[in-house]
Amino acid sequence: MKRAFLVTGPPGCGKTTLLRQVVAELRLRVGGFYTEEIRERGQRRGFRLLTLDGQEAVLASVDITGRPRVGKYGVDLAALERVGVPALEAAAAAADVVVVDEIGKMEMASDRFRQAVESALDGGCCLLGSILLAPHPWADAIKARPEVLVVGLTPVARERIRERLASLVRDCVEQRRRQRGAAGVEGG
């Protein structure tokens, strides 16, 4: 059964907006994080990481020097590992759904981030997220996992995709609850 649902598409196509809409509709215990652009005077200057429990940190900025770099942005791996990774780990331990927006080049520069995603998948979590469209060895391996469904986002199909993702995630959570209940009955 599919239990990880990853939206993909070109930058700016609305992946984060779609994920936020699905999460708002679900009314389930969710945890993890989103990323959003940091803009000044109409120009994109970086990206902020926002956890679903209200923490935030600057993930990348044109003002960050040093490595790693993705395009013109310096990536603050310490901020990702201080705020984003613990949010994923906590969600994997206690939430109905782990939200990871996004599995992209910036985030994949962190070994701890990659381990947290793999751990959530290995642990049987229901996961909702976005993943880069471009080829990348690690991301391609995640996309190829049998429990992962990759959904291409198109403007024409946005509403249908939102409804489908919400339904798939609800089904996943319900299936996990049934499995846990059966395991509790067998073990008790």
mmCIF file of C-alpha atoms in Angstrom:
data_model
loop_
_atom_site.group_PDB
_atom_site.id
_atom_site.type_symbol
_atom_site.label_atom_id
_atom_site.label_comp_id
_atom_site.label_asym_id
_atom_site.label_seq_id
_atom_site.Cartn_x
_atom_site.Cartn_y
_atom_site.Cartn_z
ATOM 1 C CA MET A 1 0.000 0.000 0.000
ATOM 2 C CA LYS A 2 1.198 3.491 -0.791
ATOM 3 C CA ARG A 3 1.791 5.586 2.310
ATOM 4 C CA ALA A 4 4.077 8.353 1.122
ATOM 5 C CA PHE A 5 2.585 10.889 -1.254
ATOM 6 C CA LEU A 6 5.059 13.255 -2.888
ATOM 7 C CA VAL A 7 4.013 16.108 -5.131
ATOM 8 C CA THR A 8 6.434 17.180 -7.822
ATOM 9 C CA GLY A 9 6.530 19.845 -10.485
ATOM 10 C CA PRO A 10 8.561 22.819 -11.627
ATOM 11 C CA PRO A 11 9.497 25.554 -9.139
ATOM 12 C CA GLY A 12 6.650 27.966 -8.516
ATOM 13 C CA CYS A 13 3.864 25.612 -9.640
ATOM 14 C CA GLY A 14 2.159 25.683 -6.236
ATOM 15 C CA LYS A 15 3.362 22.531 -4.467
ATOM 16 C CA THR A 16 3.555 24.156 -1.031
ATOM 17 C CA THR A 17 0.169 25.828 -1.437
ATOM 18 C CA LEU A 18 -1.370 22.503 -2.409
ATOM 19 C CA LEU A 19 0.183 20.729 0.589
ATOM 20 C CA ARG A 20 -1.085 23.432 2.947
ATOM 21 C CA GLN A 21 -4.595 23.036 1.523
ATOM 22 C CA VAL A 22 -4.524 19.275 1.956
ATOM 23 C CA VAL A 23 -3.225 19.525 5.544
ATOM 24 C CA ALA A 24 -5.921 22.095 6.425
ATOM 25 C CA GLU A 25 -8.587 19.768 5.065
ATOM 26 C CA LEU A 26 -7.342 16.641 6.853
ATOM 27 C CA ARG A 27 -8.006 17.582 10.483
ATOM 28 C CA LEU A 28 -5.452 15.013 11.630
ATOM 29 C CA ARG A 29 -2.400 15.214 13.887
ATOM 30 C CA VAL A 30 0.315 16.471 11.570
ATOM 31 C CA GLY A 31 3.910 17.481 12.099
ATOM 32 C CA GLY A 32 6.911 18.398 10.043
ATOM 33 C CA PHE A 33 7.653 21.533 8.086
ATOM 34 C CA TYR A 34 6.993 23.730 5.080
ATOM 35 C CA THR A 35 9.348 26.030 3.250
ATOM 36 C CA GLU A 36 8.395 29.428 1.924
ATOM 37 C CA GLU A 37 10.121 32.146 -0.024
ATOM 38 C CA ILE A 38 11.635 35.169 1.653
ATOM 39 C CA ARG A 39 10.971 38.178 -0.562
ATOM 40 C CA GLU A 40 12.171 41.764 -0.358
ATOM 41 C CA ARG A 41 10.904 44.405 -2.760
ATOM 42 C CA GLY A 42 9.520 41.717 -5.061
ATOM 43 C CA GLN A 43 12.800 39.809 -5.249
ATOM 44 C CA ARG A 44 13.316 36.337 -3.830
ATOM 45 C CA ARG A 45 16.121 36.545 -1.254
ATOM 46 C CA GLY A 46 15.919 33.107 0.292
ATOM 47 C CA PHE A 47 13.787 30.450 1.916
ATOM 48 C CA ARG A 48 12.345 30.097 5.395
ATOM 49 C CA LEU A 49 11.556 26.823 7.123
ATOM 50 C CA LEU A 50 8.283 26.793 9.129
ATOM 51 C CA THR A 51 7.389 23.879 11.352
ATOM 52 C CA LEU A 52 3.782 22.927 11.901
ATOM 53 C CA ASP A 53 4.236 23.627 15.621
ATOM 54 C CA GLY A 54 5.267 27.247 15.000
ATOM 55 C CA GLN A 55 9.063 27.273 14.880
ATOM 56 C CA GLU A 56 10.924 28.928 12.052
ATOM 57 C CA ALA A 57 14.421 29.418 10.734
ATOM 58 C CA VAL A 58 16.113 30.778 7.626
ATOM 59 C CA LEU A 59 17.029 27.769 5.514
ATOM 60 C CA ALA A 60 18.798 29.591 2.688
ATOM 61 C CA SER A 61 19.612 33.135 1.712
ATOM 62 C CA VAL A 62 21.610 35.137 -0.783
ATOM 63 C CA ASP A 63 23.217 36.717 2.311
ATOM 64 C CA ILE A 64 24.596 33.411 3.635
ATOM 65 C CA THR A 65 28.196 32.897 2.562
ATOM 66 C CA GLY A 66 30.092 29.654 2.324
ATOM 67 C CA ARG A 67 28.964 26.160 1.504
ATOM 68 C CA PRO A 68 26.799 24.412 0.678
ATOM 69 C CA ARG A 69 25.322 26.565 -2.055
ATOM 70 C CA VAL A 70 22.339 25.918 -4.265
ATOM 71 C CA GLY A 71 22.360 28.425 -7.075
ATOM 72 C CA LYS A 72 22.807 31.868 -5.554
ATOM 73 C CA TYR A 73 21.712 30.745 -2.083
ATOM 74 C CA GLY A 74 23.868 29.738 0.844
ATOM 75 C CA VAL A 75 22.193 26.965 2.836
ATOM 76 C CA ASP A 76 22.165 26.998 6.644
ATOM 77 C CA LEU A 77 22.386 23.268 7.404
ATOM 78 C CA ALA A 78 22.615 23.980 11.140
ATOM 79 C CA ALA A 79 19.194 25.701 11.027
ATOM 80 C CA LEU A 80 17.695 22.779 9.112
ATOM 81 C CA GLU A 81 19.144 20.306 11.608
ATOM 82 C CA ARG A 82 18.142 22.420 14.627
ATOM 83 C CA VAL A 83 14.535 23.100 13.536
ATOM 84 C CA GLY A 84 13.454 21.021 10.532
ATOM 85 C CA VAL A 85 14.930 17.613 11.282
ATOM 86 C CA PRO A 86 13.595 17.479 14.878
ATOM 87 C CA ALA A 87 10.152 18.440 13.536
ATOM 88 C CA LEU A 88 10.275 15.454 11.149
ATOM 89 C CA GLU A 89 11.506 13.120 13.885
ATOM 90 C CA ALA A 90 8.808 14.253 16.327
ATOM 91 C CA ALA A 91 6.121 13.867 13.671
ATOM 92 C CA ALA A 92 7.320 10.367 12.800
ATOM 93 C CA ALA A 93 7.047 9.426 16.480
ATOM 94 C CA ALA A 94 3.677 10.981 17.332
ATOM 95 C CA ALA A 95 1.709 12.438 14.420
ATOM 96 C CA ASP A 96 -0.748 10.834 12.030
ATOM 97 C CA VAL A 97 1.020 12.442 9.078
ATOM 98 C CA VAL A 98 4.604 13.608 8.529
ATOM 99 C CA VAL A 99 4.735 16.712 6.307
ATOM 100 C CA VAL A 100 8.004 17.382 4.494
ATOM 101 C CA ASP A 101 8.038 20.341 2.133
ATOM 102 C CA GLU A 102 10.340 19.877 0.538
ATOM 103 C CA ILE A 103 12.743 17.158 -0.442
ATOM 104 C CA GLY A 104 14.943 19.440 -2.501
ATOM 105 C CA LYS A 105 18.593 20.166 -3.176
ATOM 106 C CA MET A 106 18.932 22.452 -0.177
ATOM 107 C CA GLU A 107 17.503 19.946 2.277
ATOM 108 C CA MET A 108 19.314 16.973 0.740
ATOM 109 C CA ALA A 109 22.655 18.620 1.541
ATOM 110 C CA SER A 110 22.016 17.424 5.124
ATOM 111 C CA ASP A 111 22.771 13.792 5.987
ATOM 112 C CA ARG A 112 20.526 14.144 9.058
ATOM 113 C CA PHE A 113 17.623 15.303 6.883
ATOM 114 C CA ARG A 114 18.029 12.362 4.504
ATOM 115 C CA GLN A 115 18.194 9.972 7.484
ATOM 116 C CA ALA A 116 15.029 11.486 8.994
ATOM 117 C CA VAL A 117 13.109 11.025 5.730
ATOM 118 C CA GLU A 118 14.345 7.449 5.328
ATOM 119 C CA SER A 119 13.525 6.682 8.963
ATOM 120 C CA ALA A 120 9.969 7.989 8.566
ATOM 121 C CA LEU A 121 9.503 5.853 5.457
ATOM 122 C CA ASP A 122 11.103 2.776 7.036
ATOM 123 C CA GLY A 123 8.943 3.238 10.139
ATOM 124 C CA GLY A 124 5.704 3.010 8.187
ATOM 125 C CA CYS A 125 4.641 6.637 8.625
ATOM 126 C CA CYS A 126 2.068 8.284 6.404
ATOM 127 C CA LEU A 127 4.042 11.013 4.693
ATOM 128 C CA LEU A 128 2.864 13.967 2.618
ATOM 129 C CA GLY A 129 5.421 16.145 0.920
ATOM 130 C CA SER A 130 6.988 17.583 -2.153
ATOM 131 C CA ILE A 131 10.070 16.445 -4.001
ATOM 132 C CA LEU A 132 12.202 18.029 -6.657
ATOM 133 C CA LEU A 133 11.339 17.258 -10.252
ATOM 134 C CA ALA A 134 14.926 17.216 -11.566
ATOM 135 C CA PRO A 135 16.928 13.991 -11.455
ATOM 136 C CA HIS A 136 18.985 13.423 -8.305
ATOM 137 C CA PRO A 137 20.320 10.010 -7.214
ATOM 138 C CA TRP A 138 18.988 10.068 -3.653
ATOM 139 C CA ALA A 139 15.660 11.698 -4.549
ATOM 140 C CA ASP A 140 15.209 9.253 -7.431
ATOM 141 C CA ALA A 141 15.749 6.361 -4.999
ATOM 142 C CA ILE A 142 13.055 7.816 -2.710
ATOM 143 C CA LYS A 143 10.671 8.215 -5.663
ATOM 144 C CA ALA A 144 11.284 4.580 -6.659
ATOM 145 C CA ARG A 145 10.438 3.099 -3.245
ATOM 146 C CA PRO A 146 7.375 0.835 -3.424
ATOM 147 C CA GLU A 147 5.479 2.731 -0.697
ATOM 148 C CA VAL A 148 5.899 6.087 -2.470
ATOM 149 C CA LEU A 149 3.400 7.594 -4.899
ATOM 150 C CA VAL A 150 4.732 10.553 -6.883
ATOM 151 C CA VAL A 151 2.057 12.954 -8.103
ATOM 152 C CA GLY A 152 2.845 15.483 -10.831
ATOM 153 C CA LEU A 153 1.153 18.819 -10.172
ATOM 154 C CA THR A 154 -0.464 20.598 -13.086
ATOM 155 C CA PRO A 155 -2.586 23.760 -12.845
ATOM 156 C CA VAL A 156 -5.416 22.124 -14.791
ATOM 157 C CA ALA A 157 -5.668 19.184 -12.384
ATOM 158 C CA ARG A 158 -4.935 21.072 -9.136
ATOM 159 C CA GLU A 159 -8.373 20.595 -7.532
ATOM 160 C CA ARG A 160 -8.599 16.920 -8.504
ATOM 161 C CA ILE A 161 -5.068 16.334 -7.153
ATOM 162 C CA ARG A 162 -5.926 18.077 -3.865
ATOM 163 C CA GLU A 163 -9.001 15.892 -3.391
ATOM 164 C CA ARG A 164 -7.108 12.730 -4.332
ATOM 165 C CA LEU A 165 -4.213 13.466 -1.967
ATOM 166 C CA ALA A 166 -6.560 14.193 0.937
ATOM 167 C CA SER A 167 -8.370 10.913 0.307
ATOM 168 C CA LEU A 168 -5.147 8.910 -0.015
ATOM 169 C CA VAL A 169 -3.708 10.349 3.202
ATOM 170 C CA ARG A 170 -6.943 9.714 5.132
ATOM 171 C CA ASP A 171 -6.963 6.115 3.873
ATOM 172 C CA CYS A 172 -3.317 5.700 4.868
ATOM 173 C CA VAL A 173 -3.945 6.988 8.396
ATOM 174 C CA GLU A 174 -7.008 4.767 8.785
ATOM 175 C CA GLN A 175 -5.036 1.726 7.580
ATOM 176 C CA ARG A 176 -2.233 2.451 10.090
ATOM 177 C CA ARG A 177 -4.751 2.790 12.901
ATOM 178 C CA ARG A 178 -6.322 -0.571 11.991
ATOM 179 C CA GLN A 179 -2.889 -2.216 11.851
ATOM 180 C CA ARG A 180 -1.928 -0.780 15.248
ATOM 181 C CA GLY A 181 -5.247 -1.910 16.697
ATOM 182 C CA ALA A 182 -4.773 -5.428 15.341
ATOM 183 C CA ALA A 183 -1.221 -5.542 16.678
ATOM 184 C CA GLY A 184 -2.459 -4.399 20.084
ATOM 185 C CA VAL A 185 -5.133 -7.116 20.133
ATOM 186 C CA GLU A 186 -2.634 -9.797 19.094
ATOM 187 C CA GLY A 187 -0.048 -8.593 21.596
ATOM 188 C CA GLY A 188 -2.523 -8.229 24.464
#
